[in-house]
mmCIF file of C-alpha atoms in Angstrom:
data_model
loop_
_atom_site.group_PDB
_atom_site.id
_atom_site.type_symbol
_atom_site.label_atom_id
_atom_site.label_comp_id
_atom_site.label_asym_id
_atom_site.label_seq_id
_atom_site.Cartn_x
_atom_site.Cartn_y
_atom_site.Cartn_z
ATOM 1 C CA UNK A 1171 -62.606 12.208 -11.254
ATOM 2 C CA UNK A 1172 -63.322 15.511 -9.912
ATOM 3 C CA UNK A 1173 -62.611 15.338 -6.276
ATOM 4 C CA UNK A 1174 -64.683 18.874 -5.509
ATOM 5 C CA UNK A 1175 -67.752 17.620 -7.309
ATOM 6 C CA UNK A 1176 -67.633 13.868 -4.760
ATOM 7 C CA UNK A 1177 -70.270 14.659 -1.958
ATOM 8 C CA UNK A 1178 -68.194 12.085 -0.470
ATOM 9 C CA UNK A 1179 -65.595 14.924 0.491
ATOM 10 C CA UNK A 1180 -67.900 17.886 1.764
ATOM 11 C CA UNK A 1181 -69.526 14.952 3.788
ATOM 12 C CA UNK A 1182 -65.997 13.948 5.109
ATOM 13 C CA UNK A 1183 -65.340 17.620 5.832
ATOM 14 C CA UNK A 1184 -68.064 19.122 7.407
ATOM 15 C CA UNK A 1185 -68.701 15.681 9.464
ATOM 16 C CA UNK A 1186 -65.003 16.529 10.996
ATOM 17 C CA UNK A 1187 -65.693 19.855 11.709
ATOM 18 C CA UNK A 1188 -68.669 19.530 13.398
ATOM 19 C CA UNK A 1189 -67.361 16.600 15.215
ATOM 20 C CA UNK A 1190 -64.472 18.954 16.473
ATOM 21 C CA UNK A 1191 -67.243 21.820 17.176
ATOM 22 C CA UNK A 1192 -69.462 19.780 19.098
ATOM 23 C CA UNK A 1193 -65.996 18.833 21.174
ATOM 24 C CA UNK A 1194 -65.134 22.789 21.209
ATOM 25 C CA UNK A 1195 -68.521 23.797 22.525
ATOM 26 C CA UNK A 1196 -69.387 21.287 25.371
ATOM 27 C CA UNK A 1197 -66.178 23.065 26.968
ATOM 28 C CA UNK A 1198 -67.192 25.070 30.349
ATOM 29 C CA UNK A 1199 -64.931 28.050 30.144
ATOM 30 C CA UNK A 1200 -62.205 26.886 28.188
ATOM 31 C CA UNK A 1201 -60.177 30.263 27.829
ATOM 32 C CA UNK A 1202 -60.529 31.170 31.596
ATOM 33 C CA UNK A 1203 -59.311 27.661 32.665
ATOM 34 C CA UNK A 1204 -56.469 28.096 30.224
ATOM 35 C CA UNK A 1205 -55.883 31.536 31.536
ATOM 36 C CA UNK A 1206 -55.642 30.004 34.920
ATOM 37 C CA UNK A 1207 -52.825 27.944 34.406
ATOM 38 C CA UNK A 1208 -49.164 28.059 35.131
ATOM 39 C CA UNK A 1209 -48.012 28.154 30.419
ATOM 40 C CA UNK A 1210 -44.649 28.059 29.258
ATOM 41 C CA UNK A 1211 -43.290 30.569 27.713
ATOM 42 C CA UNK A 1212 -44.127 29.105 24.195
ATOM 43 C CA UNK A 1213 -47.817 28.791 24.750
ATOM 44 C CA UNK A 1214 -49.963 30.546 22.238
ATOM 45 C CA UNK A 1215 -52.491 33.056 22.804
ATOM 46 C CA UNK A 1216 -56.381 31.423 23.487
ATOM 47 C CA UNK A 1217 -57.462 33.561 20.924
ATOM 48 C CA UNK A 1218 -55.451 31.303 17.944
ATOM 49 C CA UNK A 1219 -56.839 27.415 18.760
ATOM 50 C CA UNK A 1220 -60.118 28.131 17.642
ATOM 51 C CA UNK A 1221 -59.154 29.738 13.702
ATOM 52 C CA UNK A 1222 -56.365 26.623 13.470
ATOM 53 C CA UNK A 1223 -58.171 23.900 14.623
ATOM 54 C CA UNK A 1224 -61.220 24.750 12.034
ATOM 55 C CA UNK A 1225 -58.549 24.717 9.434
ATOM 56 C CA UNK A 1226 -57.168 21.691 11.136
ATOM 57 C CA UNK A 1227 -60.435 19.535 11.148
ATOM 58 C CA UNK A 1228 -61.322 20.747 7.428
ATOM 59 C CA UNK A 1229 -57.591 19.056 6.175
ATOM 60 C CA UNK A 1230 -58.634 16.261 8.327
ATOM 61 C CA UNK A 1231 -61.777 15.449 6.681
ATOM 62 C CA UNK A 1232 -59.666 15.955 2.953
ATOM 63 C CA UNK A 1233 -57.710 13.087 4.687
ATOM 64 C CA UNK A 1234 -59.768 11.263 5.430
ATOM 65 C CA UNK A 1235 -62.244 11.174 1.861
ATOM 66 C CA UNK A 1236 -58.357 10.224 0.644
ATOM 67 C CA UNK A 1237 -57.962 7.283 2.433
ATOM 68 C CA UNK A 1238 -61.775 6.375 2.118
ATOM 69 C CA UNK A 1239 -62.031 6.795 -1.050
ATOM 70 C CA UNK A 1240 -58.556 4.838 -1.818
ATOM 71 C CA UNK A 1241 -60.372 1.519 -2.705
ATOM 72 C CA UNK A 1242 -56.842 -0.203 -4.576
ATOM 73 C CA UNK A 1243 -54.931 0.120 -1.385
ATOM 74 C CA UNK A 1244 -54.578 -3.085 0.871
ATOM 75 C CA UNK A 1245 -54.108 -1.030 3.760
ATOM 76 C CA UNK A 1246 -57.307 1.204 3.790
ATOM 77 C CA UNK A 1247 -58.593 -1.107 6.748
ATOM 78 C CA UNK A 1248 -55.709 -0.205 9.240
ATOM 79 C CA UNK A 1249 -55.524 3.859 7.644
ATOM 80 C CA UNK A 1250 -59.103 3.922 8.586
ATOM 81 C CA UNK A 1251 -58.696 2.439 11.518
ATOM 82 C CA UNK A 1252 -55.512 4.574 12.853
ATOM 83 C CA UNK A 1253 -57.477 7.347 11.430
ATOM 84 C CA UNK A 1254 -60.614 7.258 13.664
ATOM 85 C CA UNK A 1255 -58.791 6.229 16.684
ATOM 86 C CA UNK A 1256 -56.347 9.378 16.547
ATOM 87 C CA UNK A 1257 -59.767 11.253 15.739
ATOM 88 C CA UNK A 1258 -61.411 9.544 18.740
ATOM 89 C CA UNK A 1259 -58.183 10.843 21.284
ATOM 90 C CA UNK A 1260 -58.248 14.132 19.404
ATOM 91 C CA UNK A 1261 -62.117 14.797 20.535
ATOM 92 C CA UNK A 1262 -61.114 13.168 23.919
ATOM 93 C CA UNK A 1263 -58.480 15.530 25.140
ATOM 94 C CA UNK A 1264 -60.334 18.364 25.041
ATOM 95 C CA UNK A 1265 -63.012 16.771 27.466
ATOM 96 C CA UNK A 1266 -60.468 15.188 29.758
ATOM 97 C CA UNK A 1267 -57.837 18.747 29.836
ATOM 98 C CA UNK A 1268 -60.758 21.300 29.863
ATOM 99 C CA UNK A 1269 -64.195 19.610 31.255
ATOM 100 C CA UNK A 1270 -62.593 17.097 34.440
ATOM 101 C CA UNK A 1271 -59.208 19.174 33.892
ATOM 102 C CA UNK A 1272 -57.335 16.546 34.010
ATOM 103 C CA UNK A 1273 -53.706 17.416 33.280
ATOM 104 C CA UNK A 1274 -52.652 13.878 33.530
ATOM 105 C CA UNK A 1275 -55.818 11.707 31.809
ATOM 106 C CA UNK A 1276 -54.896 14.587 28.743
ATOM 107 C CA UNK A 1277 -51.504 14.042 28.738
ATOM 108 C CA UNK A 1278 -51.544 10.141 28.743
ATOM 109 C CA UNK A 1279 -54.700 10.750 25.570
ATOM 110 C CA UNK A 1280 -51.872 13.396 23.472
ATOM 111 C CA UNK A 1281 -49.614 10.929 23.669
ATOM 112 C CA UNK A 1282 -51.659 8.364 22.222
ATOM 113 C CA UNK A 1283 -52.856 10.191 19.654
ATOM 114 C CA UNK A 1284 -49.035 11.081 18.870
ATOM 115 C CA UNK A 1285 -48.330 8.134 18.660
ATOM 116 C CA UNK A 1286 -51.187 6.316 16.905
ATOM 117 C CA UNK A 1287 -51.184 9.791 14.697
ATOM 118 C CA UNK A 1288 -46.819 8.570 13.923
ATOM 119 C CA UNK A 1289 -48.007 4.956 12.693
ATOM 120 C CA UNK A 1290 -50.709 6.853 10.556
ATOM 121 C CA UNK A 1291 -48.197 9.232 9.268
ATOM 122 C CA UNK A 1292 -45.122 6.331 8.627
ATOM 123 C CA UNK A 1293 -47.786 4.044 6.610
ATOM 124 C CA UNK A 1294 -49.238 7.017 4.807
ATOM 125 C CA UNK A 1295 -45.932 8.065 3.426
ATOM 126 C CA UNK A 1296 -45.389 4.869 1.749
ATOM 127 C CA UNK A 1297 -49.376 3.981 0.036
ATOM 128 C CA UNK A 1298 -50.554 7.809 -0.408
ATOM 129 C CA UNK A 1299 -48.089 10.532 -0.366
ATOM 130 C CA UNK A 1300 -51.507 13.237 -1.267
ATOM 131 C CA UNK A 1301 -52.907 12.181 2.378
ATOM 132 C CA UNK A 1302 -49.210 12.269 4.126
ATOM 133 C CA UNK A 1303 -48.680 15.703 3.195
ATOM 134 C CA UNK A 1304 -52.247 16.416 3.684
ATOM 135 C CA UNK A 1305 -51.922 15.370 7.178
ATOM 136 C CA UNK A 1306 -48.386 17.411 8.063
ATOM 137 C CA UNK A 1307 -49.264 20.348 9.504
ATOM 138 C CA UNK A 1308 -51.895 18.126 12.278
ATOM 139 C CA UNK A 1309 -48.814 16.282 12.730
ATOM 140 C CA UNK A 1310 -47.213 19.349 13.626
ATOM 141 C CA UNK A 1311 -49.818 20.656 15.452
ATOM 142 C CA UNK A 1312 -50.134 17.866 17.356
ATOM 143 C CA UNK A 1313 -46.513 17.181 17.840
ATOM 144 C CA UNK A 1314 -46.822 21.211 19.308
ATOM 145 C CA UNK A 1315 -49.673 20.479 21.568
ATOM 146 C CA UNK A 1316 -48.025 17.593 23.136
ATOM 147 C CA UNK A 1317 -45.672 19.443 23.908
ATOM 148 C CA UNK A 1318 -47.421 22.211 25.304
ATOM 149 C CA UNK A 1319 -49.394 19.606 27.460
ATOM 150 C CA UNK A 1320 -46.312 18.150 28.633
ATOM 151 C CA UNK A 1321 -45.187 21.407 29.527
ATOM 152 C CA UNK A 1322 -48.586 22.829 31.295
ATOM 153 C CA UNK A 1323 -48.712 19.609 33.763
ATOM 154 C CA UNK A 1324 -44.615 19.982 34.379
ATOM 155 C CA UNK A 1325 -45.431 23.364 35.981
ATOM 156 C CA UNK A 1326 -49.255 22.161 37.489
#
């Protein structure tokens, strides 16, 4: 099967990144908020969420044709499930940390999505390695902005 010829994996991809856009652009102001608040000394410039989240969301969508389309799996109903639930926190944070700036609401949602995000990750590795792998740099990512969140309400 050629996986760049299945509509089934444009649709997944473009339907994540304009999920994520439509998240991105009902912000008010994101970078002058940002700019506003006490950052460690290891947050990254405003300028550099925008061009890695896009990549971000379009490795997400791959992900998640992988798992969709993973039909032999007995565990495509919980992937799926852990899937749009991290997805669901990962949309939310940016409304709860930029929109009601909400330090703590965003803090509690990044953890959630860490951790729902760690299950996703830990049954991925053992029914489909190509989705795992896939998924490591958002894991990283993620892992990073939880961080950073932790860090930004420490010193708010």
């Amino acid at each position: 099967m050629s996986y760049i010829k299945d509509k089934r994996l444009w649709f997944s991809m473009l339907g994540i990144v304009v999920l994520g856009s439509l998240s991105g652009i009902t912000i008010n102001n994101p970078k002058k908020y940002y700019l506003s608040l006490e950052l460690p000394f290891f947050a990254p410039p405003s300028w550099l969420f925008g061009p890695i989240w896009i990549v971000l969301y379009l490795m997400l969508g791959a992900a998640l044709y992988f798992i969709w389309i993973d039909k032999s799996s007995k565990q495509r109903p919980l992937l799926l499930t852990l899937f749009i639930v991290q997805l669901v926190a990962n949309l939310l944070w940016s409304f709860l940390f930029f929109n009601q700036k909400n330090i703590l609401a965003a803090l509690i949602d990044i953890t959630i999505l860490f951790l729902v995000l760690s299950l996703l990750q830990g049954f991925l590795f053992s029914v489909n390695r190509v989705t795992f792998f896939l998924l490591l740099p958002y894991y990283a990512w993620i892992t990073f902005a939880t961080a950073l969140t932790y860090a930004i309400f420490f010193l708010n």
